[in-house]
mmCIF file of C-alpha atoms in Angstrom:
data_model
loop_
_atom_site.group_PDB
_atom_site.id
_atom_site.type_symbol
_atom_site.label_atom_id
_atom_site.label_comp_id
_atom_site.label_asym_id
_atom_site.label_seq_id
_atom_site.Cartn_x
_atom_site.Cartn_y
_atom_site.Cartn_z
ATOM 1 C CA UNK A 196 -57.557 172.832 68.174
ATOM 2 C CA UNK A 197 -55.112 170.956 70.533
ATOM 3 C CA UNK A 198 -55.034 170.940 74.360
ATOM 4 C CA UNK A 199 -52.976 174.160 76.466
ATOM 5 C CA UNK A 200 -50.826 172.043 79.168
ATOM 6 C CA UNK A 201 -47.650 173.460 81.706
ATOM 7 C CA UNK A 202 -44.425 173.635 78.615
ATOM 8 C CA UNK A 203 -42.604 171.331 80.667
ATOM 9 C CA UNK A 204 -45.142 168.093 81.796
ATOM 10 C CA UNK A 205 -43.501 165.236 80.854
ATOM 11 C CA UNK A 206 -46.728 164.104 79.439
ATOM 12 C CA UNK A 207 -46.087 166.398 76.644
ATOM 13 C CA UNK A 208 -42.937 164.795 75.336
ATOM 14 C CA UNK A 209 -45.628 161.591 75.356
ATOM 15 C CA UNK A 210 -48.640 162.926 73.695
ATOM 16 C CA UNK A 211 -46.266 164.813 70.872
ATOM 17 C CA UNK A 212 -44.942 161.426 69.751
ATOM 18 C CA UNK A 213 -48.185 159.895 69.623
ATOM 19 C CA UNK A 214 -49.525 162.974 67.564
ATOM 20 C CA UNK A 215 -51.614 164.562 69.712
ATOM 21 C CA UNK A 216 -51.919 168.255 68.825
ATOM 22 C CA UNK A 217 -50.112 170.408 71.950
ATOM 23 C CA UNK A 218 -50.352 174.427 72.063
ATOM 24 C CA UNK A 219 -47.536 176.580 74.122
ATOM 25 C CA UNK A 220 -48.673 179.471 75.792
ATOM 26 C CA UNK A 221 -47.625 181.890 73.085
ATOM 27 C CA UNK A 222 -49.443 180.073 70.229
ATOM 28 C CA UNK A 223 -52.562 180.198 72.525
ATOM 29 C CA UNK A 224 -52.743 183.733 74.154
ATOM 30 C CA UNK A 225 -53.442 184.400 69.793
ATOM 31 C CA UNK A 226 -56.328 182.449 69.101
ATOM 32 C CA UNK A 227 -59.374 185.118 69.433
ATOM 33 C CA UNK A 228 -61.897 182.244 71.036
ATOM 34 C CA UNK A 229 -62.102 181.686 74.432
ATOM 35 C CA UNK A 230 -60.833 178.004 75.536
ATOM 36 C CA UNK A 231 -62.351 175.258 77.796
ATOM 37 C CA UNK A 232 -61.326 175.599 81.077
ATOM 38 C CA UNK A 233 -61.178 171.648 82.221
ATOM 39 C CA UNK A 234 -59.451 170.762 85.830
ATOM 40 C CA UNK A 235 -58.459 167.740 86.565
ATOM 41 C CA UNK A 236 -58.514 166.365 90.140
ATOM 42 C CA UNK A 237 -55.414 163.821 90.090
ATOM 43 C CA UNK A 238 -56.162 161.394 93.059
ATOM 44 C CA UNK A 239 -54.370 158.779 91.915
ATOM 45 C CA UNK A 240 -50.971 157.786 93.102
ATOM 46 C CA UNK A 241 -49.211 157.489 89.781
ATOM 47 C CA UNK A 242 -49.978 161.211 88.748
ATOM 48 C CA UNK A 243 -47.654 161.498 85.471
ATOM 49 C CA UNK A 244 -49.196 157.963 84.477
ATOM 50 C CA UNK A 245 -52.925 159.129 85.354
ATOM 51 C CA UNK A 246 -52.508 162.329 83.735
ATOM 52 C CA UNK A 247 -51.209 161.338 80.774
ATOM 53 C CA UNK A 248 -54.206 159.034 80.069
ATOM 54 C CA UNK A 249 -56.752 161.972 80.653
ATOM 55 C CA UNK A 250 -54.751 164.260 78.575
ATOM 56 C CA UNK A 251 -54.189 162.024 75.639
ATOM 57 C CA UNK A 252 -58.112 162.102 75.279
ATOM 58 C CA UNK A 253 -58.392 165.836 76.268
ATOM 59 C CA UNK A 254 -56.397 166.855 73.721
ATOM 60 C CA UNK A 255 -57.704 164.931 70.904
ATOM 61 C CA UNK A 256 -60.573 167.654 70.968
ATOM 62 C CA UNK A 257 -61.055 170.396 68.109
ATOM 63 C CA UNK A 258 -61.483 172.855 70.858
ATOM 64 C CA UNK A 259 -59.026 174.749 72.750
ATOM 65 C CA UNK A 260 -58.839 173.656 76.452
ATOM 66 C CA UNK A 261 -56.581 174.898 79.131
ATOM 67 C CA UNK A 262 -55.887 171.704 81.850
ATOM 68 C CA UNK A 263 -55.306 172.948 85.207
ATOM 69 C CA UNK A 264 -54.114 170.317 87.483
ATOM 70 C CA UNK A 265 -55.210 169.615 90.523
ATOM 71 C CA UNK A 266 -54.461 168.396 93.708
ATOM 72 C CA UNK A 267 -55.769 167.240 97.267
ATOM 73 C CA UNK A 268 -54.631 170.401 99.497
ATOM 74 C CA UNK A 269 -54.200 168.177 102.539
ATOM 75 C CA UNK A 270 -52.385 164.744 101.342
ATOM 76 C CA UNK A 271 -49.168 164.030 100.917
ATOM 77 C CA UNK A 272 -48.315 162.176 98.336
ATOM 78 C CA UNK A 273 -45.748 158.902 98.957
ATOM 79 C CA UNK A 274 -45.132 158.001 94.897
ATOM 80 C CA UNK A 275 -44.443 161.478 93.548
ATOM 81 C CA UNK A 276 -42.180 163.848 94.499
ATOM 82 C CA UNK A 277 -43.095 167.240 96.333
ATOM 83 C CA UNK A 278 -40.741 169.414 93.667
ATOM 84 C CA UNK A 279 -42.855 167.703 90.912
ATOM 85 C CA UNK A 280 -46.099 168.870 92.630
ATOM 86 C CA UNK A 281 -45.671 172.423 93.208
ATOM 87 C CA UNK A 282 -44.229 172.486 89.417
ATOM 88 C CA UNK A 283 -47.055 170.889 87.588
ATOM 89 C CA UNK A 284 -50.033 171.252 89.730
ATOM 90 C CA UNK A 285 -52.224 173.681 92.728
ATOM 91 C CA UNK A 286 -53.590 172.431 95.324
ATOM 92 C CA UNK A 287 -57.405 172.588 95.680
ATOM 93 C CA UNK A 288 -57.518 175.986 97.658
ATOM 94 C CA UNK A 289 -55.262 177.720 95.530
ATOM 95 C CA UNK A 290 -58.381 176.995 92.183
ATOM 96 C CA UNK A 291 -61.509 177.050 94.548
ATOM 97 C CA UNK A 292 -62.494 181.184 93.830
ATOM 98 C CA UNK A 293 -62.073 180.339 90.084
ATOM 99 C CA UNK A 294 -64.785 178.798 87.601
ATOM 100 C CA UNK A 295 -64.251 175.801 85.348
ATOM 101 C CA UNK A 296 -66.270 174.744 82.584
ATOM 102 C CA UNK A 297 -65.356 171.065 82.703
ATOM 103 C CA UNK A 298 -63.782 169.443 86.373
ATOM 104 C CA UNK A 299 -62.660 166.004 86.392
ATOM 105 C CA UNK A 300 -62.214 163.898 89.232
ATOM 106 C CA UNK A 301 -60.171 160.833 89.023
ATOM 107 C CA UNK A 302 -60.234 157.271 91.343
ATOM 108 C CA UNK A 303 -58.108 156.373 94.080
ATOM 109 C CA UNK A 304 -56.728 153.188 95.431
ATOM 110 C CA UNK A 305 -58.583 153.486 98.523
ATOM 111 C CA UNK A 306 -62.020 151.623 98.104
ATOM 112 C CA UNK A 307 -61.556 149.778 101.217
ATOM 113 C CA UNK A 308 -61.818 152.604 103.422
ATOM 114 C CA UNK A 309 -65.350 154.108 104.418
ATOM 115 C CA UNK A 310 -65.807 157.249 103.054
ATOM 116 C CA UNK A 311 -65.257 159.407 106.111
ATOM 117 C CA UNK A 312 -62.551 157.493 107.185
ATOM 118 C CA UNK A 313 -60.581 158.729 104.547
ATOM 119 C CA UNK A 314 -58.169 161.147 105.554
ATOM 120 C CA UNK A 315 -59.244 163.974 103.222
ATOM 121 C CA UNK A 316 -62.844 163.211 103.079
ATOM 122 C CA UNK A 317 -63.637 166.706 104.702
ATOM 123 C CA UNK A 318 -61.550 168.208 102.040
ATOM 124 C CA UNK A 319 -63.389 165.962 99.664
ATOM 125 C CA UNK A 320 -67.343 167.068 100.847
ATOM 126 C CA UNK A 321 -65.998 170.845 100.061
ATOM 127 C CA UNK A 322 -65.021 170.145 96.552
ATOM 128 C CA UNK A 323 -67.787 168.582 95.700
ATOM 129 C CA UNK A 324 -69.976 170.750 96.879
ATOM 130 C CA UNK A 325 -67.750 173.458 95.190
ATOM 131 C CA UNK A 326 -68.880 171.561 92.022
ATOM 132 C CA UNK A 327 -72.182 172.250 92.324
ATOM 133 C CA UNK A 328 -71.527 176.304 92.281
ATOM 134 C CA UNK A 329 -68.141 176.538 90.452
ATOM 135 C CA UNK A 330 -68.366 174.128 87.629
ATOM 136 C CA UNK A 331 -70.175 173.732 84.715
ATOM 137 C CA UNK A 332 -70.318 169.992 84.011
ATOM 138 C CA UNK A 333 -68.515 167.583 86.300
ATOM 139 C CA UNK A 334 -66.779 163.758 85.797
ATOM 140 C CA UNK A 335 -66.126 161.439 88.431
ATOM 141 C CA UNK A 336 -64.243 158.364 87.786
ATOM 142 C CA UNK A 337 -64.128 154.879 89.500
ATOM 143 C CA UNK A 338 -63.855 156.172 93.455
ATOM 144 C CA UNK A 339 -64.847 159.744 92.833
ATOM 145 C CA UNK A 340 -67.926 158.455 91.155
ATOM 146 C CA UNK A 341 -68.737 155.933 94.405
ATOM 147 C CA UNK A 342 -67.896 159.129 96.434
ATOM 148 C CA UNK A 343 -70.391 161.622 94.743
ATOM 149 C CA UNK A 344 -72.496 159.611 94.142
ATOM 150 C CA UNK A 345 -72.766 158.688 98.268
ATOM 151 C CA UNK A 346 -72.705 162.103 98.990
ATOM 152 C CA UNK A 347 -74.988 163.851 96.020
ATOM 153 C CA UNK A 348 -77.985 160.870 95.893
ATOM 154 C CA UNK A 349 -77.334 158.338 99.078
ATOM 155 C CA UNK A 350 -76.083 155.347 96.578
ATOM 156 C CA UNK A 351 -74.739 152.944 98.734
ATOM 157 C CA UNK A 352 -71.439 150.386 97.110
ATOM 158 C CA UNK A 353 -70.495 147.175 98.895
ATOM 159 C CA UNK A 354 -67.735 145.023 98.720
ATOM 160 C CA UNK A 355 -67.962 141.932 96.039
ATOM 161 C CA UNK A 356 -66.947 138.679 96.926
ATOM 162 C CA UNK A 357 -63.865 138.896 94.107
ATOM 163 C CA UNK A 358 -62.514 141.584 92.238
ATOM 164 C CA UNK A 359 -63.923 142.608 88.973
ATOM 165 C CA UNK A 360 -60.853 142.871 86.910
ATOM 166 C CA UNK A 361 -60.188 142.557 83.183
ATOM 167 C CA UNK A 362 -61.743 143.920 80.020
ATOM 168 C CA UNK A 363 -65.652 143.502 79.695
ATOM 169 C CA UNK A 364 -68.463 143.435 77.427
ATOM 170 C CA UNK A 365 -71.098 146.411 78.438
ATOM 171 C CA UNK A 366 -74.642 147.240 77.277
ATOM 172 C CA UNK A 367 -75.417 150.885 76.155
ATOM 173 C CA UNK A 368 -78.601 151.757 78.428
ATOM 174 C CA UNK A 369 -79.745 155.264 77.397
ATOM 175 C CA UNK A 370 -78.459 155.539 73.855
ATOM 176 C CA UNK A 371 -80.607 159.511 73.497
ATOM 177 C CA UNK A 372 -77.518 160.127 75.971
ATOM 178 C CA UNK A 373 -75.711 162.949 74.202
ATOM 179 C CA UNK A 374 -72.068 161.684 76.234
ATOM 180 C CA UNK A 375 -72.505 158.173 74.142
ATOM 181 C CA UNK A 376 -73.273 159.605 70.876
ATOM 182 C CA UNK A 377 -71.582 157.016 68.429
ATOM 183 C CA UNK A 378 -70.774 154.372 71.136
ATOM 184 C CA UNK A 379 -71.270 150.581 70.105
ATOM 185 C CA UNK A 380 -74.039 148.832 71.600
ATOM 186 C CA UNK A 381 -72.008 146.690 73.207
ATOM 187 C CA UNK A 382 -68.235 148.440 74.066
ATOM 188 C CA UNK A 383 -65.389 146.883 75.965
ATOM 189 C CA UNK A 384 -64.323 149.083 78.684
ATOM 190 C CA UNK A 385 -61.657 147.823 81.197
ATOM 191 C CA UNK A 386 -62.854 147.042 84.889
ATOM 192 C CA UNK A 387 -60.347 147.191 87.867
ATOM 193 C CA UNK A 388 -62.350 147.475 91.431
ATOM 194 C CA UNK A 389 -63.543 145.045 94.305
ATOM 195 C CA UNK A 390 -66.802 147.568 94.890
ATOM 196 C CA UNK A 391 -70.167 147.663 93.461
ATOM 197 C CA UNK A 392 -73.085 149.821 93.525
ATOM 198 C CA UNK A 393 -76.346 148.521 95.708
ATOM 199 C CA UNK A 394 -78.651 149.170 92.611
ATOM 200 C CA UNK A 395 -81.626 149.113 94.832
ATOM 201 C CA UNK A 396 -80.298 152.830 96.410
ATOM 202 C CA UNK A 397 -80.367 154.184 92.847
ATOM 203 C CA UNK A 398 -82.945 156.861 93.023
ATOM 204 C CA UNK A 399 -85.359 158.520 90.115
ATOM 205 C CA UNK A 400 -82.272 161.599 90.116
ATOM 206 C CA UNK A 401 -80.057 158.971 88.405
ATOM 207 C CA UNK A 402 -79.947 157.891 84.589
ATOM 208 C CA UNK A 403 -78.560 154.336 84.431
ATOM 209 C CA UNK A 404 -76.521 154.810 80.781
ATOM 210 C CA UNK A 405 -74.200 151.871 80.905
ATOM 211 C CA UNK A 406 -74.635 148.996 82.501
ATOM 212 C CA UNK A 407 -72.776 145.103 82.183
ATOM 213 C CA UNK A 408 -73.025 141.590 84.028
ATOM 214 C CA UNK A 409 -70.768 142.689 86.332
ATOM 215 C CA UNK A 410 -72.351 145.897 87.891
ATOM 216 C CA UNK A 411 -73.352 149.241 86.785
ATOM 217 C CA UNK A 412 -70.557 151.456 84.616
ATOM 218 C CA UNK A 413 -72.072 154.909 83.615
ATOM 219 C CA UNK A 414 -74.602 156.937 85.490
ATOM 220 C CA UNK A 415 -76.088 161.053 85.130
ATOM 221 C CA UNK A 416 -77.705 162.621 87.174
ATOM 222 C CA UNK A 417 -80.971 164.409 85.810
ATOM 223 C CA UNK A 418 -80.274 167.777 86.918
ATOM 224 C CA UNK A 419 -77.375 168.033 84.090
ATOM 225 C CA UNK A 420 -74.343 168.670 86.834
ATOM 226 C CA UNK A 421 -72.506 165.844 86.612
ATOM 227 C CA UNK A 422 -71.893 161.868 84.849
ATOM 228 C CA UNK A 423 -70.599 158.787 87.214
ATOM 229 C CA UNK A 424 -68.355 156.190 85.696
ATOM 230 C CA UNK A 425 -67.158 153.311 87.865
ATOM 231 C CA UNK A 426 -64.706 152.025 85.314
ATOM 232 C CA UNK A 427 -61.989 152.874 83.106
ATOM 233 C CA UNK A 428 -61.679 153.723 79.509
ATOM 234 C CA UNK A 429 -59.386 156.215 79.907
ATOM 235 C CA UNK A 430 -56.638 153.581 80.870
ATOM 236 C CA UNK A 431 -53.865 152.781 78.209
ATOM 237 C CA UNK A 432 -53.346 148.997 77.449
ATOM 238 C CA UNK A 433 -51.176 148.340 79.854
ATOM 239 C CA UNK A 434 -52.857 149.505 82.978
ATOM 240 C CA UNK A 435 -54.496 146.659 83.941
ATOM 241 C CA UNK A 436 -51.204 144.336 82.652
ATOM 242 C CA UNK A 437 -49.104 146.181 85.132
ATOM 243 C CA UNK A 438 -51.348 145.896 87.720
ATOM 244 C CA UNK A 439 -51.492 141.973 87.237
ATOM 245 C CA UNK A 440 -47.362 142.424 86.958
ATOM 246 C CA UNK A 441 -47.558 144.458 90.534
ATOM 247 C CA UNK A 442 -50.088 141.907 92.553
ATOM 248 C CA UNK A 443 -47.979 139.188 90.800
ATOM 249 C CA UNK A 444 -44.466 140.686 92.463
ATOM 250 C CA UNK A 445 -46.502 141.215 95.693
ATOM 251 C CA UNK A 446 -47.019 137.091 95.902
ATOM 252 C CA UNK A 447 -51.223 137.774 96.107
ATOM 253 C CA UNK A 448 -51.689 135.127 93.377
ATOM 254 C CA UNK A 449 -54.011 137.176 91.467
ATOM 255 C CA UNK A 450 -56.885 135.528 88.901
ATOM 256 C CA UNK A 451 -55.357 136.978 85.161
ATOM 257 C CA UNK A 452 -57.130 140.020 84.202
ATOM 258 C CA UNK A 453 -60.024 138.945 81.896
ATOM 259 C CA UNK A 454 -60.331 139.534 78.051
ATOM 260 C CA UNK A 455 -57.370 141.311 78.421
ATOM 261 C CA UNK A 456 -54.128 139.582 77.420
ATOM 262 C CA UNK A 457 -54.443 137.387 73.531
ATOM 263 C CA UNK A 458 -54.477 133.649 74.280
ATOM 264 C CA UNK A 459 -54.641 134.538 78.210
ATOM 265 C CA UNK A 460 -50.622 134.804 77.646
ATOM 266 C CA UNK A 461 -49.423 137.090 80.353
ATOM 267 C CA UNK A 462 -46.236 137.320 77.822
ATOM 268 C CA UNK A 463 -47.895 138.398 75.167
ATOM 269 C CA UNK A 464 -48.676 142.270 75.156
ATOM 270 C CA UNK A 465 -52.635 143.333 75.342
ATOM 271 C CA UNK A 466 -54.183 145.194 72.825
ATOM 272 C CA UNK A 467 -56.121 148.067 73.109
ATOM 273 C CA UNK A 468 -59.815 147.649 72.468
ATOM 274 C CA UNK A 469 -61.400 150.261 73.683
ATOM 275 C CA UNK A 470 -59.499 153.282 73.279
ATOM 276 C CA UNK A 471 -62.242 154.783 70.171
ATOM 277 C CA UNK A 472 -65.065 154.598 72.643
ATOM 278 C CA UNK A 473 -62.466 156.428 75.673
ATOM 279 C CA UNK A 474 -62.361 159.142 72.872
ATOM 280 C CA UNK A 475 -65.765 159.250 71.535
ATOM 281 C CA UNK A 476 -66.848 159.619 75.837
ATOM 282 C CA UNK A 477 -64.608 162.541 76.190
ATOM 283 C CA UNK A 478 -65.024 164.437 72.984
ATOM 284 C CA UNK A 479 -68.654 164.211 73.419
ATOM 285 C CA UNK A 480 -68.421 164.829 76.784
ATOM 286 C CA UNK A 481 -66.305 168.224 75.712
ATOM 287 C CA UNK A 482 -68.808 168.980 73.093
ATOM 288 C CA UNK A 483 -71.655 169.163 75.352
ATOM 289 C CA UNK A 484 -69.764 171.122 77.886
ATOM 290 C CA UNK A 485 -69.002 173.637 74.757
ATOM 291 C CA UNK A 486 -72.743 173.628 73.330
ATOM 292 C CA UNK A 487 -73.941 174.638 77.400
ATOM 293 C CA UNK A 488 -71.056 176.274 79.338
ATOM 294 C CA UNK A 489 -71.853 179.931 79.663
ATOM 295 C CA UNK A 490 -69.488 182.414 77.063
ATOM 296 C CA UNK A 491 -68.708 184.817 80.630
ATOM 297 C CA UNK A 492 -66.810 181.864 83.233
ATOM 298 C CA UNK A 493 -68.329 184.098 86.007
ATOM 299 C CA UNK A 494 -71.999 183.046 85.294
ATOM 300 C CA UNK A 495 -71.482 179.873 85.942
ATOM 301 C CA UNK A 496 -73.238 178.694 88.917
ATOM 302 C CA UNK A 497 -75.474 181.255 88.664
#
């Protein structure tokens, strides 16, 4: 069954023409099953771009799930419009009395700051503690996943001496893991940050389940709550091409993105090579959530 989005995102127009299976509100209200509740905490700056992505693998599920989107209550945003906002998305007080079975939280381009220097870092310890008590299974990406897991197990990142940046080989760790059911022992998953995680502060509450040469990529934590990935397969194939095309216009001389463009041609246009494991993580990620999530949203947390 397809994913239940707003009638008018612009992503829809998107994930229509590349087949992805979209339900209107009428067609929804009757199917007699109850449907995934997923949020989707949109830090990132680009939010029809970022929202897109996570859709486009959402809605490849069999399932029906409504996507609420989500938004920091107390940030401005300077790259999308205020109208756009308030059409498309709630802010994080107007969702926190309700339950989800499946909550999201994305990166954002602001690894350079310390944690509680960020300016909605108090807003930030509030959601995810509202996690713990309001959601069923969580997923933090890239900086969400450095920020929970500071906050939820005391890992502590630090800055690398160059920017891991391309597309790289990665080693499946915990292969029982039911998120990497049918992965490859050995996926390519693209890699875009300048922080790593201090392995040494990785505690017995953590499952290492993908790791690589260049630092960790997937971790869960062993009470079932949430997973941790510090990279990005749910980017399309030009994510990482634009943001070599942005550094480029910027005059920062930036190393070419590795593994990433054929022939290390900058003019030729990448190909996509990991986009079956971005949707074998989410629909197994949205499986589990289905097999576990309580029928009644009110008991979760309970």
């Amino acid at each position: 069954m397809p994913i239940r989005i707003p009638d008018n995102l612009p992503a829809r127009k998107t994930l229509e023409e590349e087949g992805v299976n979209v339900m209107d509100s009428s067609r929804a209200s009757r199917q007699d099953i109850r449907p995934l509740e997923i949020g989707l905490l949109n830090l990132m700056p680009n939010k029809e771009r970022t929202e897109t992505q996570f859709s486009r693998l959402i809605g490849a599920t069999p399932l029906q799930v409504n996507l609420s989107l989500v938004r920091i209550t107390e940030h401005q945003s300077k790259h999308t419009s205020e109208e756009y906002l308030n059409s498309f998305y709630q802010t994080w007080e107007e969702v926190r009395e309700r339950k989800f079975d499946g909550f999201i939280v994305t990166g954002a381009p602001i690894a350079h700051i310390p944690f509680e220097d960020v300016r909605y870092w108090n807003e930030m310890l509030e959601i995810m503690a509202w996690t713990r008590t309001n959601v069923h299974h969580t997923m933090f990406i890239c900086w969400g996943a450095q920020a929970a897991l500071h906050h939820f197990h005391g890992v502590r990142r630090h800055r690398m001496e160059e920017k891991a940046f391309g597309v790289f080989r990665h080693r499946i760790v915990n292969s029982r893991s039911p998120f990497l059911r049918g992965m490859s022992d050995s996926p390519m998953i693209p890699v875009s940050r300048y922080n790593d995680i201090d392995r040494t502060s990785v505690g017995d509450d953590l499952d290492v389940l993908v790791d690589s040469d260049i630092g960790l990529c997937m971790l869960g934590d062993r009470a079932g709550k949430a997973v941790y990935f510090l990279n990005h397969l749910e980017y399309d194939n030009r994510s990482l091409a634009d943001e070599y095309d942005r550094d480029v216009q910027a005059g920062l001389s930036p190393k070419l993105p590795v593994n990433l463009f054929p022939g290390d041609n900058p003019a030729v246009e990448p190909e996509n090579r990991w986009r079956s494991h971005a949707h074998l993580l989410f629909q197994n990620w949205i499986n589990e959530i289905y097999q576990t999530t309580p029928y009644d949203l009110n008991e979760i947390g309970q």
